[in-house]
PDB file of C-alpha atoms in Angstrom:
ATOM      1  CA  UNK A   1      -5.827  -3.049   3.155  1.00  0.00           C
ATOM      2  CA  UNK A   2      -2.541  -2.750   1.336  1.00  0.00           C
ATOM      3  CA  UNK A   3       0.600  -1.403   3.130  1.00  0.00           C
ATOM      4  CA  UNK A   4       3.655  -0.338   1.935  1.00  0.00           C
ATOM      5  CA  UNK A   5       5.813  -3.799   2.590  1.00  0.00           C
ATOM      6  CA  UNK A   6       2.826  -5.703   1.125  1.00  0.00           C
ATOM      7  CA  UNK A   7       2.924  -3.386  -2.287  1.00  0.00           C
ATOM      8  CA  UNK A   8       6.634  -4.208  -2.539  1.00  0.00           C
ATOM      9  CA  UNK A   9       5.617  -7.808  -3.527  1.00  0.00           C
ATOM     10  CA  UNK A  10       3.686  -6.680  -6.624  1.00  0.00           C
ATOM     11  CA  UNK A  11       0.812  -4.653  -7.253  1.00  0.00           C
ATOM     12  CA  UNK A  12      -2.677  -5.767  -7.732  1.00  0.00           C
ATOM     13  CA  UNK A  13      -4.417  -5.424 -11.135  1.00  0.00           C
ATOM     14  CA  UNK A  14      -7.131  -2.913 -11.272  1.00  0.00           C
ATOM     15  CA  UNK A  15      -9.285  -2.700 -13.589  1.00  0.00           C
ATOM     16  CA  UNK A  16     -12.354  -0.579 -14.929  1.00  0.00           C
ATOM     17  CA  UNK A  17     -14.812  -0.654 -17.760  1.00  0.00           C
ATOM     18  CA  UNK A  18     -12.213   0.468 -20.453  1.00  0.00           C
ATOM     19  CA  UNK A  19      -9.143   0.378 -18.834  1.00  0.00           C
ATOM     20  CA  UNK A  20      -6.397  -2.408 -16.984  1.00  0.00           C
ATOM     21  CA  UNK A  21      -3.707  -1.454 -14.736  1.00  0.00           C
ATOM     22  CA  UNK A  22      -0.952  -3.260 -14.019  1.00  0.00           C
ATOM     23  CA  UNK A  23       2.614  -2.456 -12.476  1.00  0.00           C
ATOM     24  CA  UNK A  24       4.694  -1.515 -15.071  1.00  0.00           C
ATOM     25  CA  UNK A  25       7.902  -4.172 -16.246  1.00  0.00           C
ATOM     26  CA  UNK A  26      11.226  -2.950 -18.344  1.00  0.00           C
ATOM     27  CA  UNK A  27       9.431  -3.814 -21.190  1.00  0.00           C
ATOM     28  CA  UNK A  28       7.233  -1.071 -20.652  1.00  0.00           C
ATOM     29  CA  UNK A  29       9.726   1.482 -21.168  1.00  0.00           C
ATOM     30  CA  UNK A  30      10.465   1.818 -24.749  1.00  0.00           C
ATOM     31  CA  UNK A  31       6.826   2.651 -24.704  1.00  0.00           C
ATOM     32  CA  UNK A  32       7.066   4.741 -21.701  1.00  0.00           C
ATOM     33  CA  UNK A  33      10.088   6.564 -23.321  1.00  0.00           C
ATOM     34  CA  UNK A  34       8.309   7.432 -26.812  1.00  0.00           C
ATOM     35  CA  UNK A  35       5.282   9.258 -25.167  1.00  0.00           C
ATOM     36  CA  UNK A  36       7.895  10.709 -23.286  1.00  0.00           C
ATOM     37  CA  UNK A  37       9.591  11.886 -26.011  1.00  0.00           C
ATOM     38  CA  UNK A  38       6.781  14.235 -27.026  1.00  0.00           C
ATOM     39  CA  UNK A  39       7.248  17.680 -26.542  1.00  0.00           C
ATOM     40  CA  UNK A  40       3.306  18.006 -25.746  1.00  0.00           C
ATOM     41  CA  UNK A  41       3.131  15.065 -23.962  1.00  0.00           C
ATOM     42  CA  UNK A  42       6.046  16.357 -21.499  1.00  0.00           C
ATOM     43  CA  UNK A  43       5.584  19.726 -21.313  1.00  0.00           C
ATOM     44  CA  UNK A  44       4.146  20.319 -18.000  1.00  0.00           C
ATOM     45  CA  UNK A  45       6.859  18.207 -16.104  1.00  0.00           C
ATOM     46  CA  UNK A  46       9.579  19.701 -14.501  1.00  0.00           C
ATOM     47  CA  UNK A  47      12.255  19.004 -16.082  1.00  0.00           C
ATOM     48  CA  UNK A  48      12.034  21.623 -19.081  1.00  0.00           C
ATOM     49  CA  UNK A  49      15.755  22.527 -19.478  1.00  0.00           C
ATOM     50  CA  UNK A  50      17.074  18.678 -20.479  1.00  0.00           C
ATOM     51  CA  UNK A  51      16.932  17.497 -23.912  1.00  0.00           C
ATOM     52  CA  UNK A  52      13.647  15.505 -24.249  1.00  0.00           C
ATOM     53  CA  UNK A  53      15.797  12.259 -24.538  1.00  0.00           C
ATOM     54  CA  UNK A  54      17.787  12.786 -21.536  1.00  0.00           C
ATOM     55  CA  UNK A  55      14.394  13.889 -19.617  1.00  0.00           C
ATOM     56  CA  UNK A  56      12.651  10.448 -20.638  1.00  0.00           C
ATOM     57  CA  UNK A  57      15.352   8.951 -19.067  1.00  0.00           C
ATOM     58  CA  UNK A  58      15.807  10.229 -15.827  1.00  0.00           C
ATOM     59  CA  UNK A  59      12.281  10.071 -15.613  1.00  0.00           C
ATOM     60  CA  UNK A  60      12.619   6.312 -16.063  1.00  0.00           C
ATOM     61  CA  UNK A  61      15.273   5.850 -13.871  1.00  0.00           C
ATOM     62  CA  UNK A  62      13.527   8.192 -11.613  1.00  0.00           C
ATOM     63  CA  UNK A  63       9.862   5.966 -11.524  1.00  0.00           C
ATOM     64  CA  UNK A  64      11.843   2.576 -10.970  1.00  0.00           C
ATOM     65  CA  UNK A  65      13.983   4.020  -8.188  1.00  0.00           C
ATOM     66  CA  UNK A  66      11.222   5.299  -6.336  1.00  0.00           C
ATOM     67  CA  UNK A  67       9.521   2.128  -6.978  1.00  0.00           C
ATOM     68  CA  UNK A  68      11.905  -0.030  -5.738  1.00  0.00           C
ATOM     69  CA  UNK A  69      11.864   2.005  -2.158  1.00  0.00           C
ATOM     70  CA  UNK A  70       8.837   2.266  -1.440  1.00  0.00           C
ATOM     71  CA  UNK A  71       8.064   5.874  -1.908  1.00  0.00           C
ATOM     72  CA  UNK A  72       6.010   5.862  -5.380  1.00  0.00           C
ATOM     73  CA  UNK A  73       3.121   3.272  -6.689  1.00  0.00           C
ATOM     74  CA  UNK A  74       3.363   3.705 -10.749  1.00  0.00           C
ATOM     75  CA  UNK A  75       0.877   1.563 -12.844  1.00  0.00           C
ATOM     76  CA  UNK A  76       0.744   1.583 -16.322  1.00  0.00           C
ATOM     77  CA  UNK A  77      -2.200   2.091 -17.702  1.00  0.00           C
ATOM     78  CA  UNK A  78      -3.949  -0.311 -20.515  1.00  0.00           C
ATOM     79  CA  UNK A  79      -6.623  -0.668 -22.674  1.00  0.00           C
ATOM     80  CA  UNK A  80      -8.543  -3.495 -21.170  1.00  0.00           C
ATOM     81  CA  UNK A  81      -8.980  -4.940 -24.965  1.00  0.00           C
ATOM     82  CA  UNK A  82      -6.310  -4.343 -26.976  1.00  0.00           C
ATOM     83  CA  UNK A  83      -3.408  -4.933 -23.623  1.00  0.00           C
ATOM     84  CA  UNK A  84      -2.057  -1.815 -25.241  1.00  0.00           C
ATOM     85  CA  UNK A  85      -0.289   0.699 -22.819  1.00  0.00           C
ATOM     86  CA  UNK A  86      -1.206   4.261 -23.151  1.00  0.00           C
ATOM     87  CA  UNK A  87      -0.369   5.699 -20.126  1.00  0.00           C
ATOM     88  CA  UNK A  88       1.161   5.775 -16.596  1.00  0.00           C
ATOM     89  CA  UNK A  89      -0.665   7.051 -13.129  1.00  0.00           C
ATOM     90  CA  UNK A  90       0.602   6.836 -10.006  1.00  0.00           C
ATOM     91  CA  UNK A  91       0.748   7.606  -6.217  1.00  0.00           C
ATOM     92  CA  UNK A  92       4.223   9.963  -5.105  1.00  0.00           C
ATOM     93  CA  UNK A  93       5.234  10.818  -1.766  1.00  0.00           C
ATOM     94  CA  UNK A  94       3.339   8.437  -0.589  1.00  0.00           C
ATOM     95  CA  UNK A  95       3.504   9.019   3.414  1.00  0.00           C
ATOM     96  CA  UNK A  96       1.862   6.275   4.881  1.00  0.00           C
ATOM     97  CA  UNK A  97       2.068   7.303   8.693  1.00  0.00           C
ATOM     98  CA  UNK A  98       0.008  10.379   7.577  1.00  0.00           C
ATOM     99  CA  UNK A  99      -1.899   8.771   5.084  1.00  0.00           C
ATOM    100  CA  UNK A 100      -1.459  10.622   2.052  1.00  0.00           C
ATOM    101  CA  UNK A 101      -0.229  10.719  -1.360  1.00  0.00           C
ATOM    102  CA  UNK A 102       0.342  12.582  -4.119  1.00  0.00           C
ATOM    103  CA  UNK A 103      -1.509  11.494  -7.646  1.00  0.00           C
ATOM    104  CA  UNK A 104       0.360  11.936 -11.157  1.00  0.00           C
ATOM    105  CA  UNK A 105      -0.392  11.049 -14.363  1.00  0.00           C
ATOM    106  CA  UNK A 106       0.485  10.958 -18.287  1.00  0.00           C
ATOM    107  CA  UNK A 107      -1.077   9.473 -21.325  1.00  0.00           C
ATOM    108  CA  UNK A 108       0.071   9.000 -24.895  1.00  0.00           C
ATOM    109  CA  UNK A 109      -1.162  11.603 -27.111  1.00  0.00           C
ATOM    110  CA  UNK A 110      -3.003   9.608 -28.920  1.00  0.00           C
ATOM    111  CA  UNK A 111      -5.440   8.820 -26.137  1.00  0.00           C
ATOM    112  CA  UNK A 112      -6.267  12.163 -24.963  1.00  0.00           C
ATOM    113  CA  UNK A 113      -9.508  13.452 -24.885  1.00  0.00           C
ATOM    114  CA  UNK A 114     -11.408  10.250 -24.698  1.00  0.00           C
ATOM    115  CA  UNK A 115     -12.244  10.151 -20.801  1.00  0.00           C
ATOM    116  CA  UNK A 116      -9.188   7.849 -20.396  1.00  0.00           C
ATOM    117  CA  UNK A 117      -7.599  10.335 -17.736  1.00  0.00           C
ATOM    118  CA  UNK A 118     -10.734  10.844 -15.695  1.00  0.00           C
ATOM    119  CA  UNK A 119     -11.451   7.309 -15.918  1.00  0.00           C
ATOM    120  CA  UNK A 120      -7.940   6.255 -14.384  1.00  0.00           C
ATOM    121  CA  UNK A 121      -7.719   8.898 -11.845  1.00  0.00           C
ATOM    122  CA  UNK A 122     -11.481   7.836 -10.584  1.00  0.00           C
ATOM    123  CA  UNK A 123     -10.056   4.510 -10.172  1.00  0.00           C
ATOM    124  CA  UNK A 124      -6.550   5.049  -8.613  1.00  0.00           C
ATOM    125  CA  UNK A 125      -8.481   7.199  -6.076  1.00  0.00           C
ATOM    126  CA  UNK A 126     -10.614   4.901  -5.206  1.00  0.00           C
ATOM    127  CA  UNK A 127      -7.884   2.755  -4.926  1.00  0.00           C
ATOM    128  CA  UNK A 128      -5.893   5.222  -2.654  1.00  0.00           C
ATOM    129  CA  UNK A 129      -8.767   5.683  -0.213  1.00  0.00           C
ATOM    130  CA  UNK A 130     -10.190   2.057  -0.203  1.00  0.00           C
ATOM    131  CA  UNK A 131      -7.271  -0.739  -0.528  1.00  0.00           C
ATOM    132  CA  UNK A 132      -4.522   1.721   0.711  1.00  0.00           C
ATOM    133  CA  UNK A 133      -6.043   3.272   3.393  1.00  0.00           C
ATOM    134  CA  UNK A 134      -5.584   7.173   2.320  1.00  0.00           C
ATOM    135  CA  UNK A 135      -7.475   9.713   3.795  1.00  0.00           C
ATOM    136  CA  UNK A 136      -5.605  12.849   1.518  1.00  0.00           C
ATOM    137  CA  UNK A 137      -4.946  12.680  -2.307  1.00  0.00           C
ATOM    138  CA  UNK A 138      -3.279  15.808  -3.446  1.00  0.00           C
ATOM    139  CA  UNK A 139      -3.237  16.504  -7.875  1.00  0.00           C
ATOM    140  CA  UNK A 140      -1.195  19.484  -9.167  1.00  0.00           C
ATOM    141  CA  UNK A 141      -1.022  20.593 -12.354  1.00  0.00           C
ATOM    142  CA  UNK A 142      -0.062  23.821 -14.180  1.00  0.00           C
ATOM    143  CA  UNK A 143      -2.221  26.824 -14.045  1.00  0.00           C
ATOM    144  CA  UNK A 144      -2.368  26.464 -18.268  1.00  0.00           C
ATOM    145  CA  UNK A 145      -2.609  22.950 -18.316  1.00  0.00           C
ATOM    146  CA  UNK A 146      -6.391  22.683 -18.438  1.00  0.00           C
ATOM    147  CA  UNK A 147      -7.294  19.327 -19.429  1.00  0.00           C
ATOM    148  CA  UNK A 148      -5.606  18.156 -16.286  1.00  0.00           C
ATOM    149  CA  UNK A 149      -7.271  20.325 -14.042  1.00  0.00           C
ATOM    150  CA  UNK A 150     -10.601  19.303 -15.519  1.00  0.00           C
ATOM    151  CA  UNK A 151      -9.623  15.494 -15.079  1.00  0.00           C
ATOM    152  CA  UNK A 152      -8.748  16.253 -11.337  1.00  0.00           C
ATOM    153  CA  UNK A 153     -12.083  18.348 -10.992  1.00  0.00           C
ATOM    154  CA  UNK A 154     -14.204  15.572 -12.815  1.00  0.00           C
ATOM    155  CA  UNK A 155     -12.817  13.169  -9.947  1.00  0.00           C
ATOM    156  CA  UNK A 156     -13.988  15.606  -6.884  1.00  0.00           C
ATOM    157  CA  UNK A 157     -10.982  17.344  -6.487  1.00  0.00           C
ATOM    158  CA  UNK A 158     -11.084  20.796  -4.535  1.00  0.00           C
ATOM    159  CA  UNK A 159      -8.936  23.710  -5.993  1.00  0.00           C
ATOM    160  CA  UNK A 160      -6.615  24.423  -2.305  1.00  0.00           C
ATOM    161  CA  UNK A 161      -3.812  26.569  -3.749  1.00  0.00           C
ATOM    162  CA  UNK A 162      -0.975  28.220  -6.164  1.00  0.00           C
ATOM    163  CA  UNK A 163       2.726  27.508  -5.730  1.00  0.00           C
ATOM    164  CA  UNK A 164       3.815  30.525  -7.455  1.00  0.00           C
ATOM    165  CA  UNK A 165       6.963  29.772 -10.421  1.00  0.00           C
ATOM    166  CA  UNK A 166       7.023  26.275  -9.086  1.00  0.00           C
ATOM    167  CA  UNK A 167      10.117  24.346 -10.317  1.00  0.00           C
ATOM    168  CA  UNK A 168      12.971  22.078  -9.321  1.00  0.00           C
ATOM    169  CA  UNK A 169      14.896  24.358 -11.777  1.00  0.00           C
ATOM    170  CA  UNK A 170      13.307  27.862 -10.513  1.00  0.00           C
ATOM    171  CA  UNK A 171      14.456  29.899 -13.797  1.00  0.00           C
ATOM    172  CA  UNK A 172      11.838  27.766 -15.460  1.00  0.00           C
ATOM    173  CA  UNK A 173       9.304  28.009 -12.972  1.00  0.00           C
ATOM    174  CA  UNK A 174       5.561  28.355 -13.542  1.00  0.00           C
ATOM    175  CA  UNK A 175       2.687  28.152 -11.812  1.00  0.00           C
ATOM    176  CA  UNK A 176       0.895  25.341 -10.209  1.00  0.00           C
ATOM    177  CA  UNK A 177      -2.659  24.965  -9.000  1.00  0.00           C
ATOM    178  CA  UNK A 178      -3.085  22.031  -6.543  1.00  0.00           C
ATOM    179  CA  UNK A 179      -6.024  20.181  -5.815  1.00  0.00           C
ATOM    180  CA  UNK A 180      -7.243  17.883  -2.850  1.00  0.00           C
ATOM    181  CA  UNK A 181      -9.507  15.338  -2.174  1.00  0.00           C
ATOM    182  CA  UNK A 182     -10.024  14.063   1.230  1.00  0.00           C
ATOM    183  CA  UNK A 183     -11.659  10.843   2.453  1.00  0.00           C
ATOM    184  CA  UNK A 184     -14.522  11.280   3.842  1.00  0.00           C
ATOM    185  CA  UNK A 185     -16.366   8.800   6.536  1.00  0.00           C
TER     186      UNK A 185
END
């Protein structure tokens, strides 16, 4: 079982039949920052009022700050033959007293549709409930964003609730459907 202070010496590589994850390095994030930089790719995040370049960014800044405390677990995600990254999954508010966490994702354009997403998330919540001891995993995603909620479905996640115009920036608001999935024993 993996705790917090053990984490914060590096992450272990996971791996399934497609896909490699690894913890992700600065030299990840010119990679990071041009799937960012796609209006589709980034359109569901919560930061819709910066300019896409200053969003990648903070976004950046945001994943290796949390990182570095102890409150997030970001992998990026690779294709297990080509060592290409096409994506980044992780675990946010990650409360470990209460054993839960909070999945998120994103993938390069290029890779969607191709069972990447439900592949990873299978994976990382397997992860969460075996090696890190979780017994909640929460997934939101907006109500129109439906390839995400079928990922999260795909993976056994239960439909709980709506946060209604859901936003840090609540002008911009929408709304967002979370899901749960709970260990059970």
């Amino acid at each position: 079982m993996f705790t917090k202070h053990a984490l914060g010496r590096g992450l272990p590589v996971l791996r399934t039949e497609r896909l490699l994850f690894r913890g992700l390095t600065p030299s990840d994030d010119e990679t990071i920052f041009r799937f960012l930089n796609d209006v589709e790719v980034i359109k569901y995040l919560n930061r819709v009022h910066l300019p896409t370049k200053l969003r990648a960014r903070r976004l950046l800044k945001e994943i290796w700050i949390s990182g570095a405390r102890l409150e997030s677990v970001h992998y990026g995600i690779r294709l297990l033959e080509q060592d290409e990254l096409i994506g980044v999954i992780s675990f946010q508010q990650w409360k470990e007293d209460k054993k839960e966490a909070q999945i998120g994702y994103m993938f390069d354009r290029r890779y969607w549709g191709q069972g990447y997403g439900t592949e990873a998330v299978g994976r990382m919540i397997r992860f969460g409930f075996e090696e890190l001891g979780l017994q909640r995993i929460e997934g939101k995603c907006h109500e129109h964003n439906q390839r995400s909620q079928k990922v999260l479905i795909k993976n056994g996640m239960k439909y709980m609730r709506t946060h209604k115009h859901f936003s840090l920036f609540p002008k911009n608001g929408q709304d967002v459907l979370v899901y749960v999935k709970e260990q059970t024993l």
